[in-house]
């Protein structure tokens, strides 16, 4: 870990790489990218970012938000994934709690922690230096998804190296990625990792499947991606999410007479169905300004550190909220996953 941190500091640079924490803004069944206008949407999501988040989101989101749960106050984007649930052998489900990245939001020992949420990256090369290709910021209205809730096979996992899990031995474990959920209890929980494609067709803000306007040359594991193809020539930032799921709460409840691991995504899916959504909402030219700079991570600004980007305190991040638009319990012990009208698993196998 230490040698890696030293490399970050010494890195030569041409374009910035951002890495910052965002606390949870809401957990509910809404999906303005895949199911705009639908209240509720098909499955539960955990969402971070700006408070313009809503069932429908059009236009320049950077001009609509008034607060954000992200460290950077000009970032009103929304970032979300499905929610991980524990499936008890008695057939009931319980939402797995999230915890923040221990390396972010460190303002001092009396300061509050980031509330759950995710770590967000905008990078280009790898974690040692930020690369020298021009990184174009996304235009207002831009959105995309990565992964698919209908995926369920190892071959899908193989062809999507950016979608991975790490079985956390400690809260700082990195590497040792798997394409499906870890099959044994993990001492510090499970980190879910989503790398989006970073090559854009340069024209479309979206596409019917929310993916065709983008092209992935991602190799996974924060390695430098291959060059963009002629069909998708514009290099944009490599957006990535890391979500820490605190599965330790359930370590004594693993099924005794089965070698099946007990976690499912909120659409009743296995690990290969992992997916994530991105809706761009940086204000004005703030993301381009950051990408044009040469800062890496913490030096671009973070709570308590001044940089090219304006920051806020963790208390301010945690204070930003949106109201609950779907009135249902997503947190208690549940008979079935919210929105999943299928027969509960215990009657099926
Ligand atoms: C969400 O959208 C509805 C319907 O368009 C609107 O009435 C409401 O004010 C919006 N909420 C927020 C937080 O923007
Ligand atoms: C399953 O076990 C959990 C944890 O003990 C309990 O809260 C829940 O009510 C149980 N569900 C059923 C259907 O028995
Ligand atoms: C995970 O949950 C357990 C049990 O509630 C708690 O003791 C522990 O502090 C949590 N871990 C983190 C990193 O928040
Ligand atoms: C970023 O750099 C490009 C290329 O040098 C330049 O055209 C653009 O004006 C810069 N944008 C900002 C916001 O600094």
CSV table of C-alpha atoms and ligand atoms in Angstrom, one decimal:
chain,number,residue,atom,x,y,z
A,1,UNK,CA,0.0,0.0,0.0
A,2,UNK,CA,2.7,2.5,1.0
A,3,UNK,CA,4.8,2.0,-2.1
A,4,UNK,CA,1.6,2.6,-4.2
A,5,UNK,CA,0.9,5.8,-2.4
A,6,UNK,CA,4.4,7.0,-2.9
A,7,UNK,CA,4.0,6.4,-6.7
A,8,UNK,CA,0.9,8.5,-6.7
A,9,UNK,CA,2.8,11.4,-5.3
A,10,UNK,CA,5.7,11.2,-7.7
A,11,UNK,CA,3.7,10.6,-10.8
A,12,UNK,CA,4.5,12.7,-13.8
A,13,UNK,CA,1.3,14.1,-15.3
A,14,UNK,CA,-0.6,15.7,-18.1
A,15,UNK,CA,-4.2,15.3,-17.3
A,16,UNK,CA,-6.0,15.0,-14.0
A,17,UNK,CA,-7.4,12.0,-12.3
A,18,UNK,CA,-10.1,12.4,-9.7
A,19,UNK,CA,-11.0,10.0,-6.9
A,20,UNK,CA,-13.5,11.2,-4.3
A,21,UNK,CA,-16.2,10.0,-1.9
A,22,UNK,CA,-19.9,10.7,-2.1
A,23,UNK,CA,-22.4,9.7,0.6
A,24,UNK,CA,-25.7,8.0,-0.1
A,25,UNK,CA,-28.4,10.5,-1.2
A,26,UNK,CA,-31.2,7.9,-1.3
A,27,UNK,CA,-32.0,4.2,-1.6
A,28,UNK,CA,-35.2,3.6,-3.5
A,29,UNK,CA,-36.8,2.2,-6.7
A,30,UNK,CA,-36.0,5.0,-9.2
A,31,UNK,CA,-34.1,4.8,-12.5
A,32,UNK,CA,-34.1,8.0,-14.6
A,33,UNK,CA,-31.8,6.4,-17.2
A,34,UNK,CA,-33.3,3.0,-17.9
A,35,UNK,CA,-36.9,3.6,-16.7
A,36,UNK,CA,-37.5,7.3,-16.9
A,37,UNK,CA,-40.8,8.4,-15.3
A,38,UNK,CA,-41.5,5.1,-13.7
A,39,UNK,CA,-42.3,5.3,-10.0
A,40,UNK,CA,-41.4,2.8,-8.8
A,41,UNK,CA,-38.8,1.3,-11.1
A,42,UNK,CA,-38.2,-2.5,-11.3
A,43,UNK,CA,-35.5,-2.8,-8.6
A,44,UNK,CA,-33.9,-1.0,-5.7
A,45,UNK,CA,-30.9,1.3,-6.3
A,46,UNK,CA,-28.4,3.0,-4.0
A,47,UNK,CA,-27.7,6.5,-5.4
A,48,UNK,CA,-25.1,9.2,-4.7
A,49,UNK,CA,-24.6,12.7,-6.1
A,50,UNK,CA,-26.8,15.8,-6.7
A,51,UNK,CA,-30.2,16.5,-5.4
A,52,UNK,CA,-31.8,17.0,-8.8
A,53,UNK,CA,-32.1,13.2,-8.7
A,54,UNK,CA,-35.6,12.3,-9.8
A,55,UNK,CA,-37.6,9.7,-11.8
A,56,UNK,CA,-37.1,11.8,-14.9
A,57,UNK,CA,-34.0,13.9,-15.5
A,58,UNK,CA,-33.6,16.0,-18.7
A,59,UNK,CA,-31.4,18.9,-19.7
A,60,UNK,CA,-28.4,20.4,-17.9
A,61,UNK,CA,-28.4,18.8,-14.5
A,62,UNK,CA,-25.4,20.9,-13.4
A,63,UNK,CA,-27.8,23.9,-13.5
A,64,UNK,CA,-30.5,22.2,-11.5
A,65,UNK,CA,-28.9,20.8,-8.4
A,66,UNK,CA,-28.6,22.9,-5.3
A,67,UNK,CA,-26.5,20.4,-3.2
A,68,UNK,CA,-24.6,17.2,-3.7
A,69,UNK,CA,-23.4,14.4,-1.5
A,70,UNK,CA,-20.1,14.3,-3.3
A,71,UNK,CA,-16.9,16.0,-2.1
A,72,UNK,CA,-16.8,18.4,-5.1
A,73,UNK,CA,-19.6,21.0,-4.8
A,74,UNK,CA,-19.8,21.5,-8.6
A,75,UNK,CA,-20.6,17.8,-9.2
A,76,UNK,CA,-24.4,17.3,-9.4
A,77,UNK,CA,-24.0,14.1,-11.4
A,78,UNK,CA,-25.8,11.0,-10.1
A,79,UNK,CA,-24.1,7.6,-9.8
A,80,UNK,CA,-26.0,4.5,-8.9
A,81,UNK,CA,-25.9,0.7,-8.7
A,82,UNK,CA,-28.3,-2.1,-7.6
A,83,UNK,CA,-28.4,-2.9,-3.9
A,84,UNK,CA,-26.9,-6.1,-2.4
A,85,UNK,CA,-29.3,-8.2,-0.3
A,86,UNK,CA,-28.5,-11.2,2.0
A,87,UNK,CA,-30.8,-14.1,1.4
A,88,UNK,CA,-31.4,-16.1,4.6
A,89,UNK,CA,-31.9,-19.8,4.3
A,90,UNK,CA,-35.4,-19.3,5.6
A,91,UNK,CA,-36.1,-17.3,2.4
A,92,UNK,CA,-36.2,-13.8,3.9
A,93,UNK,CA,-34.0,-10.9,2.5
A,94,UNK,CA,-32.2,-8.1,4.3
A,95,UNK,CA,-30.3,-5.2,2.7
A,96,UNK,CA,-26.5,-5.3,3.1
A,97,UNK,CA,-25.3,-2.1,4.7
A,98,UNK,CA,-22.6,0.0,2.9
A,99,UNK,CA,-19.6,1.7,4.4
A,100,UNK,CA,-17.3,4.4,3.1
A,101,UNK,CA,-13.7,4.1,1.8
A,102,UNK,CA,-11.5,4.5,4.8
A,103,UNK,CA,-9.0,6.6,2.8
A,104,UNK,CA,-11.4,9.4,2.0
A,105,UNK,CA,-13.2,12.0,4.0
A,106,UNK,CA,-10.5,12.1,6.7
A,107,UNK,CA,-10.9,15.5,8.2
A,108,UNK,CA,-9.7,14.6,11.7
A,109,UNK,CA,-10.8,12.3,14.4
A,110,UNK,CA,-13.9,14.2,15.6
A,111,UNK,CA,-15.2,14.8,12.1
A,112,UNK,CA,-18.1,12.7,10.9
A,113,UNK,CA,-17.6,9.8,8.4
A,114,UNK,CA,-19.0,9.9,4.9
A,115,UNK,CA,-22.4,8.2,5.1
A,116,UNK,CA,-22.2,4.9,3.2
A,117,UNK,CA,-22.1,5.8,-0.5
A,118,UNK,CA,-19.3,5.1,-3.1
A,119,UNK,CA,-15.9,6.1,-4.2
A,120,UNK,CA,-15.9,7.7,-7.7
A,121,UNK,CA,-13.0,7.8,-10.1
A,122,UNK,CA,-12.4,9.9,-13.3
A,123,UNK,CA,-9.1,8.6,-14.6
A,124,UNK,CA,-7.3,7.7,-17.8
A,125,UNK,CA,-4.3,5.6,-17.4
A,126,UNK,CA,-3.6,3.7,-14.2
A,127,UNK,CA,-3.3,4.7,-10.6
A,128,UNK,CA,0.3,5.8,-10.9
A,129,UNK,CA,0.0,8.6,-13.4
A,130,UNK,CA,-2.8,10.2,-15.3
A,131,UNK,CA,-1.8,9.9,-18.9
A,132,UNK,CA,-1.2,12.4,-21.6
A,133,UNK,CA,-4.2,12.0,-24.0
A,134,UNK,CA,-6.7,14.8,-23.9
A,135,UNK,CA,-9.7,13.8,-21.8
A,136,UNK,CA,-12.9,15.4,-23.0
A,137,UNK,CA,-15.6,16.2,-20.3
A,138,UNK,CA,-19.1,14.7,-21.0
A,139,UNK,CA,-21.6,17.2,-22.4
A,140,UNK,CA,-24.8,18.1,-20.5
A,141,UNK,CA,-27.5,15.5,-20.8
A,142,UNK,CA,-25.0,12.7,-21.2
A,143,UNK,CA,-25.8,9.3,-19.6
A,144,UNK,CA,-24.7,5.7,-19.9
A,145,UNK,CA,-24.8,2.3,-18.2
A,146,UNK,CA,-22.4,-0.6,-17.8
A,147,UNK,CA,-23.3,-4.3,-17.2
A,148,UNK,CA,-26.7,-5.9,-17.4
A,149,UNK,CA,-29.2,-7.2,-14.9
A,150,UNK,CA,-30.1,-10.0,-17.3
A,151,UNK,CA,-26.5,-11.2,-17.4
A,152,UNK,CA,-25.9,-14.4,-15.4
A,153,UNK,CA,-23.0,-16.3,-16.9
A,154,UNK,CA,-19.3,-16.6,-16.4
A,155,UNK,CA,-18.7,-15.9,-20.1
A,156,UNK,CA,-20.4,-12.5,-19.7
A,157,UNK,CA,-18.1,-11.9,-16.7
A,158,UNK,CA,-15.1,-12.8,-18.8
A,159,UNK,CA,-15.9,-10.3,-21.5
A,160,UNK,CA,-16.4,-7.5,-19.0
A,161,UNK,CA,-13.2,-7.1,-17.1
A,162,UNK,CA,-14.3,-3.8,-15.6
A,163,UNK,CA,-17.1,-5.5,-13.5
A,164,UNK,CA,-15.5,-7.2,-10.5
A,165,UNK,CA,-15.6,-8.0,-6.8
A,166,UNK,CA,-12.9,-8.0,-4.1
A,167,UNK,CA,-13.3,-10.2,-1.1
A,168,UNK,CA,-12.0,-7.7,1.6
A,169,UNK,CA,-9.6,-9.3,4.1
A,170,UNK,CA,-9.3,-5.8,5.7
A,171,UNK,CA,-11.1,-2.5,4.8
A,172,UNK,CA,-7.9,-1.6,2.7
A,173,UNK,CA,-7.6,-4.8,0.7
A,174,UNK,CA,-7.3,-4.1,-3.1
A,175,UNK,CA,-6.8,-6.6,-5.9
A,176,UNK,CA,-7.7,-10.3,-6.0
A,177,UNK,CA,-10.7,-9.6,-8.2
A,178,UNK,CA,-13.5,-12.1,-9.1
A,179,UNK,CA,-16.3,-11.8,-11.6
A,180,UNK,CA,-18.9,-13.4,-9.4
A,181,UNK,CA,-19.6,-12.8,-5.7
A,182,UNK,CA,-16.9,-14.3,-3.5
A,183,UNK,CA,-17.9,-17.8,-2.4
A,184,UNK,CA,-16.7,-17.6,1.2
A,185,UNK,CA,-17.4,-15.1,4.0
A,186,UNK,CA,-15.1,-12.1,3.6
A,187,UNK,CA,-13.7,-10.7,6.9
A,188,UNK,CA,-14.2,-7.0,6.0
A,189,UNK,CA,-17.0,-7.3,3.4
A,190,UNK,CA,-17.2,-7.2,-0.4
A,191,UNK,CA,-16.1,-4.4,-2.7
A,192,UNK,CA,-18.1,-4.1,-5.9
A,193,UNK,CA,-16.2,-2.4,-8.8
A,194,UNK,CA,-17.7,-0.9,-11.9
A,195,UNK,CA,-15.5,0.5,-14.7
A,196,UNK,CA,-17.5,2.3,-17.4
A,197,UNK,CA,-16.3,2.5,-21.0
A,198,UNK,CA,-14.1,5.5,-21.9
A,199,UNK,CA,-14.5,5.8,-25.6
A,200,UNK,CA,-17.5,8.0,-26.9
A,201,UNK,CA,-18.9,8.3,-30.4
A,202,UNK,CA,-18.7,12.0,-30.0
A,203,UNK,CA,-22.3,12.6,-31.0
A,204,UNK,CA,-25.0,10.9,-28.9
A,205,UNK,CA,-25.8,11.8,-25.3
A,206,UNK,CA,-27.5,8.3,-25.0
A,207,UNK,CA,-28.5,5.3,-27.1
A,208,UNK,CA,-31.5,3.0,-27.0
A,209,UNK,CA,-29.6,0.4,-24.8
A,210,UNK,CA,-27.7,3.2,-23.0
A,211,UNK,CA,-24.4,1.5,-24.1
A,212,UNK,CA,-23.9,1.7,-27.9
A,213,UNK,CA,-22.8,5.3,-27.9
A,214,UNK,CA,-19.8,4.1,-25.8
A,215,UNK,CA,-17.1,1.6,-26.4
A,216,UNK,CA,-15.0,-0.1,-23.8
A,217,UNK,CA,-11.3,-0.8,-24.2
A,218,UNK,CA,-11.1,-1.2,-20.4
A,219,UNK,CA,-8.8,-3.9,-19.2
A,220,UNK,CA,-10.1,-3.8,-15.7
A,221,UNK,CA,-8.2,-3.3,-12.4
A,222,UNK,CA,-7.3,0.3,-13.2
A,223,UNK,CA,-4.9,-0.6,-16.0
A,224,UNK,CA,-4.4,1.8,-18.9
A,225,UNK,CA,-7.2,1.2,-21.4
A,226,UNK,CA,-6.4,0.4,-25.1
A,227,UNK,CA,-6.8,3.2,-27.7
A,228,UNK,CA,-10.3,4.1,-28.8
A,229,UNK,CA,-11.6,2.7,-32.2
A,230,UNK,CA,-12.6,4.9,-35.1
A,231,UNK,CA,-16.3,4.3,-34.4
A,232,UNK,CA,-15.9,5.8,-30.9
A,233,UNK,CA,-12.9,8.1,-31.3
A,234,UNK,CA,-13.4,10.5,-28.4
A,235,UNK,CA,-11.5,9.7,-25.2
A,236,UNK,CA,-13.5,10.6,-22.1
A,237,UNK,CA,-12.7,10.0,-18.5
A,238,UNK,CA,-12.7,6.4,-17.3
A,239,UNK,CA,-15.5,6.6,-14.8
A,240,UNK,CA,-15.4,3.9,-12.1
A,241,UNK,CA,-17.3,3.2,-8.9
A,242,UNK,CA,-16.2,1.3,-5.8
A,243,UNK,CA,-18.9,0.3,-3.3
A,244,UNK,CA,-18.1,-1.3,0.0
A,245,UNK,CA,-20.8,-3.8,1.2
A,246,UNK,CA,-20.6,-4.7,4.9
A,247,UNK,CA,-21.5,-8.4,4.6
A,248,UNK,CA,-19.9,-9.2,8.0
A,249,UNK,CA,-23.2,-8.6,9.7
A,250,UNK,CA,-24.3,-11.9,8.1
A,251,UNK,CA,-21.2,-14.0,8.7
A,252,UNK,CA,-23.0,-16.3,11.2
A,253,UNK,CA,-26.0,-16.7,9.0
A,254,UNK,CA,-24.5,-18.4,6.0
A,255,UNK,CA,-26.5,-21.4,4.9
A,256,UNK,CA,-25.2,-24.5,6.7
A,257,UNK,CA,-26.1,-27.2,4.2
A,258,UNK,CA,-25.3,-25.5,1.0
A,259,UNK,CA,-22.2,-24.3,-0.8
A,260,UNK,CA,-24.2,-21.5,-2.4
A,261,UNK,CA,-23.1,-18.0,-1.3
A,262,UNK,CA,-26.1,-16.1,0.1
A,263,UNK,CA,-25.9,-12.7,-1.6
A,264,UNK,CA,-28.2,-11.5,-4.5
A,265,UNK,CA,-28.5,-8.2,-6.3
A,266,UNK,CA,-31.8,-6.4,-5.8
A,267,UNK,CA,-33.2,-7.8,-9.1
A,268,UNK,CA,-32.7,-11.3,-7.7
A,269,UNK,CA,-29.6,-11.6,-9.8
A,270,UNK,CA,-26.3,-13.3,-9.2
A,271,UNK,CA,-22.9,-11.6,-9.3
A,272,UNK,CA,-22.6,-11.5,-13.1
A,273,UNK,CA,-25.7,-9.3,-13.3
A,274,UNK,CA,-23.8,-6.4,-11.6
A,275,UNK,CA,-24.4,-3.1,-13.4
A,276,UNK,CA,-24.2,0.7,-12.8
A,277,UNK,CA,-25.6,3.9,-14.2
A,278,UNK,CA,-24.1,7.3,-14.7
A,279,UNK,CA,-25.8,10.6,-15.4
A,280,UNK,CA,-23.5,13.5,-16.0
A,281,UNK,CA,-24.2,16.7,-14.0
A,282,UNK,CA,-21.0,18.7,-13.5
A,283,UNK,CA,-21.7,22.4,-13.4
A,284,UNK,CA,-20.5,24.5,-16.4
A,285,UNK,CA,-17.0,23.6,-17.4
A,286,UNK,CA,-15.9,22.4,-14.0
A,287,UNK,CA,-15.1,18.8,-15.1
A,288,UNK,CA,-13.2,20.0,-18.1
A,289,UNK,CA,-11.3,22.5,-15.9
A,290,UNK,CA,-10.3,19.6,-13.6
A,291,UNK,CA,-9.4,17.2,-16.4
A,292,UNK,CA,-7.2,19.9,-18.0
A,293,UNK,CA,-5.2,20.3,-14.8
A,294,UNK,CA,-2.4,17.9,-13.7
A,295,UNK,CA,-3.6,17.0,-10.3
A,296,UNK,CA,-4.0,13.4,-9.0
A,297,UNK,CA,-6.8,12.5,-6.5
A,298,UNK,CA,-6.4,14.2,-3.2
A,299,UNK,CA,-4.4,17.1,-4.7
A,300,UNK,CA,-7.4,18.0,-6.9
A,301,UNK,CA,-9.1,18.9,-3.6
A,302,UNK,CA,-10.9,16.8,-1.0
A,303,UNK,CA,-12.6,17.7,2.3
A,304,UNK,CA,-10.1,19.8,4.1
A,305,UNK,CA,-7.7,20.2,1.1
A,306,UNK,CA,-7.9,23.0,-1.4
A,307,UNK,CA,-7.3,22.1,-5.1
A,308,UNK,CA,-8.5,23.0,-8.6
A,309,UNK,CA,-12.1,21.9,-7.5
A,310,UNK,CA,-14.2,23.4,-4.8
A,311,UNK,CA,-14.9,21.1,-2.0
A,312,UNK,CA,-17.2,20.9,1.0
A,313,UNK,CA,-17.0,19.2,4.4
A,314,UNK,CA,-18.2,15.7,5.1
A,315,UNK,CA,-21.0,17.1,7.3
A,316,UNK,CA,-22.2,19.1,4.3
A,317,UNK,CA,-22.1,16.1,2.0
A,318,UNK,CA,-24.1,14.0,4.5
A,319,UNK,CA,-26.7,16.8,4.8
A,320,UNK,CA,-27.8,16.8,1.2
A,321,UNK,CA,-30.9,14.6,0.6
A,322,UNK,CA,-33.8,14.0,-1.8
A,323,UNK,CA,-37.2,12.9,-0.6
A,324,UNK,CA,-38.5,9.4,-0.7
A,325,UNK,CA,-40.7,9.1,-3.7
A,326,UNK,CA,-41.5,5.4,-3.3
A,327,UNK,CA,-43.1,4.6,0.0
A,328,UNK,CA,-42.0,1.0,0.7
A,329,UNK,CA,-39.7,-0.8,3.2
A,330,UNK,CA,-36.4,-1.7,1.6
A,331,UNK,CA,-34.5,-2.3,4.8
A,332,UNK,CA,-36.3,-4.7,7.1
A,333,UNK,CA,-36.4,-8.5,6.8
A,334,UNK,CA,-38.4,-8.9,3.6
A,335,UNK,CA,-40.4,-11.8,2.2
A,336,UNK,CA,-39.4,-10.8,-1.3
A,337,UNK,CA,-37.2,-8.3,-2.9
A,338,UNK,CA,-39.1,-5.0,-3.6
A,339,UNK,CA,-40.5,-5.1,-7.1
A,340,UNK,CA,-39.7,-8.8,-7.6
A,341,UNK,CA,-43.1,-10.3,-8.0
A,342,UNK,CA,-41.7,-13.7,-8.7
A,343,UNK,CA,-42.2,-16.6,-6.3
A,344,UNK,CA,-39.7,-16.2,-3.5
A,345,UNK,CA,-36.7,-18.4,-3.9
A,346,UNK,CA,-37.6,-20.7,-1.1
A,347,UNK,CA,-40.6,-22.1,-3.0
A,348,UNK,CA,-38.7,-22.5,-6.2
A,349,UNK,CA,-35.8,-24.8,-5.5
B,1,LIG,C1,-39.4,15.5,-9.4
B,1,LIG,O1,-40.2,15.5,-10.5
B,1,LIG,C2,-41.5,15.9,-10.2
B,1,LIG,C3,-42.4,15.7,-11.4
B,1,LIG,O2,-41.8,16.2,-12.6
B,1,LIG,C4,-41.6,17.3,-9.7
B,1,LIG,O3,-42.9,17.7,-9.3
B,1,LIG,C5,-40.6,17.4,-8.4
B,1,LIG,O4,-40.6,18.7,-8.0
B,1,LIG,C6,-39.3,16.9,-8.8
B,1,LIG,N1,-38.5,16.8,-7.5
B,1,LIG,C7,-37.3,17.3,-7.4
B,1,LIG,C8,-36.6,17.1,-6.1
B,1,LIG,O5,-36.7,17.9,-8.3
B,2,LIG,C1,-35.6,-15.5,8.8
B,2,LIG,O1,-34.6,-15.2,9.8
B,2,LIG,C2,-34.5,-13.8,10.1
B,2,LIG,C3,-33.2,-13.7,11.1
B,2,LIG,O2,-33.3,-14.5,12.2
B,2,LIG,C4,-35.8,-13.4,10.8
B,2,LIG,O3,-35.7,-12.0,11.2
B,2,LIG,C5,-36.9,-13.6,9.8
B,2,LIG,O4,-38.1,-13.2,10.3
B,2,LIG,C6,-36.9,-15.0,9.3
B,2,LIG,N1,-37.9,-15.2,8.3
B,2,LIG,C7,-38.8,-16.2,8.2
B,2,LIG,C8,-39.7,-16.2,7.1
B,2,LIG,O5,-38.9,-17.0,9.2
B,3,LIG,C1,-19.7,-3.6,9.6
B,3,LIG,O1,-20.7,-4.0,10.4
B,3,LIG,C2,-20.3,-4.4,11.7
B,3,LIG,C3,-21.6,-5.0,12.4
B,3,LIG,O2,-22.6,-4.0,12.5
B,3,LIG,C4,-19.7,-3.3,12.5
B,3,LIG,O3,-19.3,-3.6,13.7
B,3,LIG,C5,-18.5,-2.8,11.6
B,3,LIG,O4,-17.9,-1.6,12.2
B,3,LIG,C6,-18.9,-2.5,10.2
B,3,LIG,N1,-17.7,-2.2,9.4
B,3,LIG,C7,-17.4,-1.0,8.9
B,3,LIG,C8,-16.1,-1.0,8.1
B,3,LIG,O5,-18.2,-0.1,8.9
B,4,LIG,C1,-9.1,22.5,-21.7
B,4,LIG,O1,-8.1,22.4,-22.7
B,4,LIG,C2,-8.5,22.5,-24.0
B,4,LIG,C3,-7.3,22.1,-24.9
B,4,LIG,O2,-6.2,22.7,-24.5
B,4,LIG,C4,-8.9,24.0,-24.2
B,4,LIG,O3,-9.4,24.1,-25.5
B,4,LIG,C5,-10.1,24.3,-23.3
B,4,LIG,O4,-10.5,25.6,-23.4
B,4,LIG,C6,-9.7,23.9,-21.8
B,4,LIG,N1,-10.9,24.1,-21.0
B,4,LIG,C7,-10.9,24.5,-19.7
B,4,LIG,C8,-12.2,24.6,-19.1
B,4,LIG,O5,-9.9,24.8,-19.1
